[in-house]
Short mmCIF file of N, CA and C in Angstrom, two decimals:
data_model
loop_
_atom_site.label_atom_id
_atom_site.label_comp_id
_atom_site.label_asym_id
_atom_site.label_seq_id
_atom_site.Cartn_x
_atom_site.Cartn_y
_atom_site.Cartn_z
N MET D 1 133.63 21.61 82.47
CA MET D 1 134.09 22.83 83.10
C MET D 1 135.58 22.72 83.46
N ILE D 2 135.95 21.63 84.11
CA ILE D 2 137.36 21.44 84.49
C ILE D 2 138.23 21.34 83.24
N LEU D 3 137.76 20.68 82.21
CA LEU D 3 138.49 20.58 80.96
C LEU D 3 138.71 21.95 80.34
N SER D 4 137.72 22.82 80.39
CA SER D 4 137.84 24.17 79.84
C SER D 4 138.90 24.97 80.58
N VAL D 5 138.92 24.87 81.90
CA VAL D 5 139.91 25.58 82.71
C VAL D 5 141.31 25.06 82.38
N PHE D 6 141.45 23.75 82.24
CA PHE D 6 142.74 23.15 81.91
C PHE D 6 143.23 23.63 80.55
N ILE D 7 142.35 23.67 79.55
CA ILE D 7 142.73 24.12 78.20
C ILE D 7 143.15 25.58 78.23
N VAL D 8 142.39 26.44 78.92
CA VAL D 8 142.74 27.86 79.01
C VAL D 8 144.08 28.03 79.72
N ALA D 9 144.29 27.29 80.81
CA ALA D 9 145.56 27.38 81.54
C ALA D 9 146.71 26.90 80.67
N PHE D 10 146.53 25.81 79.93
CA PHE D 10 147.56 25.28 79.05
C PHE D 10 147.93 26.29 77.96
N LEU D 11 146.91 26.88 77.33
CA LEU D 11 147.17 27.86 76.27
C LEU D 11 147.84 29.11 76.83
N SER D 12 147.45 29.52 78.03
CA SER D 12 148.07 30.69 78.66
C SER D 12 149.53 30.44 78.93
N CYS D 13 149.86 29.24 79.44
CA CYS D 13 151.27 28.91 79.71
C CYS D 13 152.07 28.88 78.42
N ASP D 14 151.49 28.31 77.38
CA ASP D 14 152.17 28.24 76.09
C ASP D 14 152.45 29.64 75.55
N LYS D 15 151.48 30.54 75.70
CA LYS D 15 151.65 31.91 75.22
C LYS D 15 152.75 32.63 76.01
N ASP D 16 152.78 32.44 77.34
CA ASP D 16 153.79 33.08 78.16
C ASP D 16 155.19 32.61 77.80
N ASP D 17 155.33 31.29 77.52
CA ASP D 17 156.65 30.76 77.14
C ASP D 17 157.15 31.40 75.86
N SER D 18 156.29 31.64 74.90
CA SER D 18 156.74 32.22 73.64
C SER D 18 157.20 33.66 73.84
N GLN D 19 156.62 34.34 74.81
CA GLN D 19 157.04 35.71 75.08
C GLN D 19 158.38 35.77 75.79
N LEU D 20 158.79 34.66 76.42
CA LEU D 20 160.06 34.63 77.13
C LEU D 20 161.24 34.35 76.22
N LYS D 21 161.00 33.93 75.00
CA LYS D 21 162.10 33.64 74.08
C LYS D 21 162.84 34.94 73.76
N VAL D 22 164.15 34.85 73.69
CA VAL D 22 164.98 36.02 73.44
C VAL D 22 165.40 36.02 71.98
N ASP D 23 165.26 37.14 71.33
CA ASP D 23 165.73 37.30 69.96
C ASP D 23 167.18 37.75 70.02
N SER D 24 168.10 36.81 69.80
CA SER D 24 169.52 37.11 69.97
C SER D 24 170.04 38.13 68.96
N SER D 25 169.33 38.37 67.87
CA SER D 25 169.81 39.36 66.89
C SER D 25 169.76 40.77 67.45
N ASN D 26 169.00 40.99 68.53
CA ASN D 26 168.91 42.32 69.14
C ASN D 26 169.84 42.47 70.34
N LEU D 27 170.62 41.43 70.66
CA LEU D 27 171.51 41.51 71.81
C LEU D 27 172.71 42.38 71.50
N LYS D 28 173.25 43.02 72.53
CA LYS D 28 174.45 43.83 72.40
C LYS D 28 175.56 43.11 73.13
N LEU D 29 176.66 42.88 72.45
CA LEU D 29 177.82 42.21 73.05
C LEU D 29 178.55 43.21 73.94
N GLU D 30 178.62 42.91 75.24
CA GLU D 30 179.20 43.84 76.21
C GLU D 30 180.70 43.62 76.42
N THR D 31 181.15 42.40 76.25
CA THR D 31 182.56 42.07 76.45
C THR D 31 182.96 41.00 75.45
N ILE D 32 184.23 40.83 75.22
CA ILE D 32 184.69 39.86 74.23
C ILE D 32 185.19 38.57 74.88
N THR D 33 185.51 38.59 76.18
CA THR D 33 186.00 37.40 76.85
C THR D 33 184.95 36.83 77.80
N SER D 34 184.98 35.52 77.96
CA SER D 34 184.12 34.80 78.91
C SER D 34 182.64 35.13 78.73
N VAL D 35 182.18 35.10 77.48
CA VAL D 35 180.79 35.42 77.20
C VAL D 35 180.22 34.41 76.20
N LYS D 36 178.94 34.07 76.34
CA LYS D 36 178.29 33.21 75.36
C LYS D 36 178.19 34.00 74.07
N ILE D 37 178.72 33.41 73.01
CA ILE D 37 178.79 34.14 71.74
C ILE D 37 178.08 33.43 70.60
N GLY D 38 177.76 32.14 70.77
CA GLY D 38 177.12 31.43 69.67
C GLY D 38 176.67 30.03 70.07
N ASN D 39 176.26 29.29 69.05
CA ASN D 39 175.73 27.94 69.24
C ASN D 39 176.33 27.00 68.21
N ASP D 40 176.30 25.71 68.56
CA ASP D 40 176.73 24.68 67.64
C ASP D 40 175.52 24.19 66.87
N ILE D 41 175.54 24.39 65.57
CA ILE D 41 174.48 23.89 64.71
C ILE D 41 175.13 23.06 63.63
N ASP D 42 174.88 21.75 63.68
CA ASP D 42 175.47 20.80 62.73
C ASP D 42 176.99 20.89 62.70
N ASN D 43 177.61 20.98 63.89
CA ASN D 43 179.05 21.05 64.06
C ASN D 43 179.67 22.32 63.46
N ASN D 44 178.87 23.36 63.32
CA ASN D 44 179.35 24.67 62.88
C ASN D 44 178.98 25.70 63.92
N VAL D 45 179.82 26.71 64.08
CA VAL D 45 179.54 27.79 65.01
C VAL D 45 178.61 28.79 64.33
N THR D 46 177.48 29.05 64.96
CA THR D 46 176.56 30.10 64.52
C THR D 46 176.63 31.19 65.58
N LEU D 47 177.12 32.36 65.20
CA LEU D 47 177.31 33.45 66.15
C LEU D 47 175.99 34.14 66.46
N ASP D 48 175.83 34.56 67.72
CA ASP D 48 174.63 35.27 68.15
C ASP D 48 174.69 36.75 67.82
N TYR D 49 175.84 37.24 67.42
CA TYR D 49 176.05 38.66 67.19
C TYR D 49 176.54 38.91 65.78
N SER D 50 176.33 40.11 65.31
CA SER D 50 176.80 40.48 63.97
C SER D 50 178.33 40.65 64.01
N ASN D 51 178.95 40.51 62.86
CA ASN D 51 180.40 40.73 62.77
C ASN D 51 180.76 42.14 63.24
N SER D 52 179.96 43.14 62.86
CA SER D 52 180.27 44.52 63.24
C SER D 52 180.18 44.70 64.75
N ASP D 53 179.24 44.04 65.41
CA ASP D 53 179.12 44.14 66.87
C ASP D 53 180.33 43.49 67.54
N ILE D 54 180.76 42.33 67.04
CA ILE D 54 181.93 41.66 67.61
C ILE D 54 183.18 42.49 67.39
N LEU D 55 183.35 43.03 66.19
CA LEU D 55 184.54 43.84 65.90
C LEU D 55 184.56 45.12 66.72
N SER D 56 183.43 45.78 66.90
CA SER D 56 183.40 47.01 67.70
C SER D 56 183.66 46.70 69.18
N THR D 57 183.14 45.58 69.68
CA THR D 57 183.41 45.18 71.07
C THR D 57 184.89 44.87 71.24
N PHE D 58 185.49 44.21 70.25
CA PHE D 58 186.92 43.92 70.31
C PHE D 58 187.73 45.22 70.26
N ALA D 59 187.30 46.19 69.47
CA ALA D 59 188.00 47.49 69.39
C ALA D 59 187.99 48.18 70.75
N ILE D 60 186.87 48.15 71.44
CA ILE D 60 186.78 48.74 72.78
C ILE D 60 187.70 48.00 73.74
N PHE D 61 187.71 46.67 73.67
CA PHE D 61 188.60 45.86 74.49
C PHE D 61 190.06 46.25 74.23
N SER D 62 190.41 46.45 72.96
CA SER D 62 191.77 46.82 72.57
C SER D 62 192.17 48.18 73.16
N ILE D 63 191.25 49.12 73.12
CA ILE D 63 191.53 50.46 73.67
C ILE D 63 191.74 50.38 75.18
N LYS D 64 190.83 49.67 75.86
CA LYS D 64 190.93 49.56 77.33
C LYS D 64 192.21 48.88 77.76
N ASN D 65 192.73 47.98 76.94
CA ASN D 65 193.92 47.22 77.28
C ASN D 65 195.18 47.71 76.59
N LYS D 66 195.09 48.86 75.93
CA LYS D 66 196.24 49.48 75.26
C LYS D 66 196.94 48.53 74.30
N LEU D 67 196.13 47.77 73.52
CA LEU D 67 196.68 46.82 72.56
C LEU D 67 196.96 47.45 71.20
N ASP D 68 196.43 48.63 70.96
CA ASP D 68 196.65 49.34 69.71
C ASP D 68 196.24 48.52 68.48
N LEU D 69 195.05 47.92 68.56
CA LEU D 69 194.54 47.12 67.45
C LEU D 69 193.34 47.81 66.82
N GLN D 70 193.25 47.73 65.51
CA GLN D 70 192.13 48.28 64.77
C GLN D 70 191.51 47.15 63.95
N PRO D 71 190.55 46.43 64.54
CA PRO D 71 189.98 45.25 63.88
C PRO D 71 189.28 45.59 62.57
N GLN D 72 189.53 44.73 61.57
CA GLN D 72 188.98 44.94 60.23
C GLN D 72 188.02 43.82 59.81
N SER D 73 188.36 42.58 60.17
CA SER D 73 187.53 41.44 59.77
C SER D 73 187.74 40.31 60.77
N MET D 74 186.92 39.27 60.61
CA MET D 74 187.00 38.14 61.53
C MET D 74 186.48 36.89 60.87
N GLU D 75 186.83 35.76 61.46
CA GLU D 75 186.30 34.48 61.00
C GLU D 75 186.43 33.47 62.13
N VAL D 76 185.66 32.40 62.03
CA VAL D 76 185.79 31.27 62.94
C VAL D 76 186.68 30.26 62.24
N ILE D 77 187.72 29.81 62.94
CA ILE D 77 188.65 28.84 62.36
C ILE D 77 188.62 27.57 63.20
N ASP D 78 189.12 26.49 62.61
CA ASP D 78 189.20 25.20 63.28
C ASP D 78 190.64 24.71 63.17
N VAL D 79 191.28 24.51 64.31
CA VAL D 79 192.65 24.00 64.35
C VAL D 79 192.66 22.78 65.26
N ASP D 80 192.97 21.63 64.72
CA ASP D 80 193.02 20.39 65.49
C ASP D 80 191.74 20.15 66.28
N SER D 81 190.60 20.31 65.61
CA SER D 81 189.26 20.09 66.18
C SER D 81 188.88 21.08 67.28
N GLN D 82 189.62 22.15 67.44
CA GLN D 82 189.28 23.22 68.38
C GLN D 82 188.89 24.44 67.57
N LYS D 83 187.79 25.08 67.94
CA LYS D 83 187.31 26.26 67.22
C LYS D 83 187.82 27.52 67.91
N TYR D 84 188.15 28.50 67.08
CA TYR D 84 188.67 29.78 67.55
C TYR D 84 187.99 30.92 66.79
N LEU D 85 187.92 32.07 67.43
CA LEU D 85 187.50 33.29 66.76
C LEU D 85 188.78 34.05 66.45
N ARG D 86 189.01 34.30 65.17
CA ARG D 86 190.22 34.98 64.72
C ARG D 86 189.82 36.36 64.22
N ILE D 87 190.49 37.39 64.72
CA ILE D 87 190.21 38.78 64.37
C ILE D 87 191.44 39.38 63.72
N TYR D 88 191.25 39.89 62.50
CA TYR D 88 192.33 40.50 61.74
C TYR D 88 192.25 42.01 61.89
N SER D 89 193.39 42.62 62.26
CA SER D 89 193.45 44.06 62.45
C SER D 89 194.40 44.69 61.44
N LYS D 90 194.37 46.02 61.40
CA LYS D 90 195.31 46.75 60.54
C LYS D 90 196.74 46.39 60.93
N ASP D 91 197.66 46.69 60.07
CA ASP D 91 199.09 46.42 60.28
C ASP D 91 199.39 44.94 60.42
N GLU D 92 198.59 44.10 59.75
CA GLU D 92 198.80 42.65 59.70
C GLU D 92 198.88 42.00 61.07
N LYS D 93 198.11 42.48 62.02
CA LYS D 93 198.04 41.86 63.34
C LYS D 93 196.84 40.93 63.38
N VAL D 94 197.03 39.79 64.05
CA VAL D 94 195.95 38.81 64.15
C VAL D 94 195.79 38.43 65.62
N SER D 95 194.54 38.40 66.07
CA SER D 95 194.22 38.03 67.45
C SER D 95 193.32 36.80 67.42
N THR D 96 193.54 35.90 68.37
CA THR D 96 192.78 34.65 68.39
C THR D 96 192.28 34.38 69.80
N ILE D 97 191.03 33.97 69.89
CA ILE D 97 190.41 33.63 71.17
C ILE D 97 189.69 32.29 71.01
N ALA D 98 189.84 31.42 71.99
CA ALA D 98 189.22 30.09 71.92
C ALA D 98 187.71 30.19 72.04
N LEU D 99 187.02 29.31 71.31
CA LEU D 99 185.58 29.15 71.46
C LEU D 99 185.37 27.82 72.18
N ILE D 100 184.77 27.87 73.33
CA ILE D 100 184.63 26.70 74.18
C ILE D 100 183.16 26.27 74.19
N LYS D 101 182.92 25.02 73.74
CA LYS D 101 181.56 24.51 73.66
C LYS D 101 181.17 23.81 74.94
N ASP D 102 180.00 24.18 75.50
CA ASP D 102 179.52 23.50 76.70
C ASP D 102 178.62 22.32 76.34
N GLU D 103 178.11 21.64 77.33
CA GLU D 103 177.32 20.43 77.11
C GLU D 103 175.99 20.72 76.41
N ASN D 104 175.55 21.97 76.39
CA ASN D 104 174.30 22.35 75.74
C ASN D 104 174.50 22.82 74.30
N GLY D 105 175.75 22.79 73.81
CA GLY D 105 176.03 23.22 72.46
C GLY D 105 176.18 24.72 72.32
N HIS D 106 176.40 25.42 73.44
CA HIS D 106 176.62 26.86 73.41
C HIS D 106 178.12 27.12 73.40
N TYR D 107 178.55 28.08 72.60
CA TYR D 107 179.96 28.47 72.57
C TYR D 107 180.16 29.73 73.40
N ARG D 108 181.19 29.70 74.24
CA ARG D 108 181.62 30.85 75.01
C ARG D 108 183.04 31.20 74.57
N THR D 109 183.37 32.46 74.66
CA THR D 109 184.74 32.86 74.37
C THR D 109 185.60 32.56 75.60
N GLY D 110 186.85 32.24 75.35
CA GLY D 110 187.79 31.98 76.43
C GLY D 110 188.20 33.26 77.12
N GLU D 111 189.10 33.12 78.08
CA GLU D 111 189.58 34.27 78.84
C GLU D 111 190.86 34.86 78.26
N THR D 112 191.52 34.13 77.35
CA THR D 112 192.82 34.55 76.84
C THR D 112 192.74 34.89 75.35
N ILE D 113 193.30 36.05 75.02
CA ILE D 113 193.42 36.48 73.62
C ILE D 113 194.91 36.54 73.29
N CYS D 114 195.29 35.89 72.19
CA CYS D 114 196.69 35.88 71.75
C CYS D 114 196.79 36.70 70.47
N THR D 115 197.70 37.67 70.47
CA THR D 115 197.86 38.57 69.34
C THR D 115 199.29 38.51 68.83
N SER D 116 199.42 38.49 67.50
CA SER D 116 200.74 38.42 66.88
C SER D 116 200.74 39.24 65.59
N SER D 117 201.90 39.79 65.27
CA SER D 117 202.06 40.43 63.95
C SER D 117 203.09 39.66 63.14
N GLN D 118 204.18 39.26 63.75
CA GLN D 118 205.22 38.56 63.02
C GLN D 118 204.79 37.17 62.58
N CYS D 119 203.87 36.58 63.28
CA CYS D 119 203.42 35.24 62.92
C CYS D 119 202.03 35.24 62.29
N SER D 120 201.54 36.40 61.92
CA SER D 120 200.16 36.46 61.39
C SER D 120 200.01 35.68 60.09
N SER D 121 201.05 35.64 59.28
CA SER D 121 200.94 34.93 58.00
C SER D 121 201.07 33.41 58.16
N SER D 122 201.61 32.97 59.30
CA SER D 122 201.76 31.53 59.52
C SER D 122 200.76 31.00 60.54
N GLY D 123 199.68 31.72 60.76
CA GLY D 123 198.64 31.23 61.64
C GLY D 123 198.59 31.86 63.01
N GLY D 124 199.57 32.66 63.35
CA GLY D 124 199.55 33.32 64.65
C GLY D 124 199.75 32.35 65.79
N CYS D 125 199.58 32.84 66.99
CA CYS D 125 199.67 31.99 68.17
C CYS D 125 198.25 31.75 68.67
N LEU D 126 198.06 30.64 69.37
CA LEU D 126 196.73 30.23 69.78
C LEU D 126 196.62 30.19 71.30
N PRO D 127 195.45 30.52 71.83
CA PRO D 127 195.25 30.39 73.28
C PRO D 127 195.32 28.91 73.68
N ASN D 128 195.97 28.67 74.79
CA ASN D 128 196.11 27.33 75.34
C ASN D 128 195.84 27.46 76.84
N GLY D 129 194.56 27.54 77.20
CA GLY D 129 194.19 27.82 78.59
C GLY D 129 194.45 29.28 78.88
N GLN D 130 195.23 29.56 79.91
CA GLN D 130 195.56 30.94 80.29
C GLN D 130 196.78 31.47 79.53
N TYR D 131 197.38 30.67 78.67
CA TYR D 131 198.61 31.05 77.98
C TYR D 131 198.41 30.97 76.47
N CYS D 132 199.47 31.29 75.74
CA CYS D 132 199.44 31.22 74.28
C CYS D 132 200.50 30.23 73.81
N THR D 133 200.19 29.55 72.71
CA THR D 133 201.18 28.65 72.14
C THR D 133 202.34 29.47 71.59
N LYS D 134 203.47 28.85 71.44
CA LYS D 134 204.65 29.51 70.89
C LYS D 134 204.38 29.88 69.44
N CYS D 135 204.80 31.05 69.08
CA CYS D 135 204.63 31.55 67.73
C CYS D 135 205.95 31.39 66.98
N ILE D 136 205.92 30.63 65.91
CA ILE D 136 207.12 30.43 65.10
C ILE D 136 206.84 30.96 63.70
N PRO D 137 207.50 32.06 63.31
CA PRO D 137 207.27 32.60 61.98
C PRO D 137 207.88 31.72 60.88
N ASN D 138 207.76 32.16 59.70
CA ASN D 138 208.33 31.47 58.54
C ASN D 138 209.79 31.07 58.85
N PRO D 139 210.16 29.81 58.61
CA PRO D 139 211.53 29.35 58.93
C PRO D 139 212.62 30.16 58.25
N ASN D 140 212.34 30.78 57.12
CA ASN D 140 213.35 31.57 56.40
C ASN D 140 213.43 33.01 56.91
N SER D 141 212.60 33.36 57.87
CA SER D 141 212.54 34.72 58.37
C SER D 141 213.55 34.92 59.50
N PRO D 142 214.17 36.10 59.57
CA PRO D 142 215.08 36.39 60.68
C PRO D 142 214.31 36.71 61.97
N LEU D 143 212.99 36.86 61.89
CA LEU D 143 212.18 37.19 63.06
C LEU D 143 212.05 35.99 63.98
N LYS D 144 212.01 36.23 65.27
CA LYS D 144 211.90 35.15 66.24
C LYS D 144 210.46 34.85 66.62
N GLY D 145 209.53 35.67 66.23
CA GLY D 145 208.13 35.45 66.58
C GLY D 145 207.72 36.30 67.76
N ASP D 146 206.48 36.71 67.74
CA ASP D 146 205.96 37.51 68.83
C ASP D 146 204.57 37.01 69.18
N CYS D 147 204.20 37.20 70.39
CA CYS D 147 202.85 36.85 70.82
C CYS D 147 202.56 37.64 72.08
N THR D 148 201.48 38.39 72.05
CA THR D 148 201.05 39.15 73.21
C THR D 148 199.82 38.46 73.79
N ARG D 149 199.88 38.16 75.07
CA ARG D 149 198.78 37.49 75.75
C ARG D 149 198.02 38.51 76.58
N THR D 150 196.69 38.49 76.42
CA THR D 150 195.82 39.30 77.26
C THR D 150 194.79 38.34 77.84
N THR D 151 194.70 38.31 79.16
CA THR D 151 193.76 37.40 79.83
C THR D 151 192.81 38.22 80.68
N SER D 152 191.52 37.92 80.52
CA SER D 152 190.50 38.63 81.28
C SER D 152 189.33 37.69 81.53
N SER D 153 188.86 37.63 82.75
CA SER D 153 187.70 36.79 83.07
C SER D 153 186.45 37.65 83.18
N GLY D 154 186.41 38.73 82.43
CA GLY D 154 185.27 39.63 82.47
C GLY D 154 185.55 40.81 83.38
N GLY D 155 186.57 40.71 84.22
CA GLY D 155 186.94 41.80 85.10
C GLY D 155 188.11 42.54 84.50
N GLU D 156 189.06 42.90 85.32
CA GLU D 156 190.25 43.61 84.85
C GLU D 156 191.18 42.64 84.14
N PRO D 157 191.71 43.01 82.98
CA PRO D 157 192.59 42.11 82.23
C PRO D 157 194.00 42.07 82.82
N ASN D 158 194.69 40.99 82.50
CA ASN D 158 196.11 40.83 82.85
C ASN D 158 196.85 40.64 81.54
N THR D 159 197.85 41.47 81.27
CA THR D 159 198.61 41.31 80.03
C THR D 159 200.03 40.90 80.35
#
């Protein structure tokens, strides 16, 4: 009798746990900064959201912050063993946000987005904590480089 109760209780707990699992493919990305966006699987970033969801969330972020960006495509890049989410917009503008891995292998987006047009062909500028690295365009170019920093911790942004 006690064994039967234990087995029923065990199976009930197991069933409840499976119902608590979240299907991340149905999640809606609400913000682009300071949010869990993916996982580390075999040292690769696997995003929890579709490219279109990330791009549309970034477009809303751009409108709210008057960045005048129209995102077209994106990719995860690796620079000096640091992973970044790079978003390419119309007019050859490129925006980059750090992907920060926690101890559980989850990636969160950083608080700082660095956007450049003059340095887009040479890799753009990269977030470095709350700031952006210096943007140096092609050495033969008369341009001095540009980089716009937008920092937001999920609340109101600072540009």
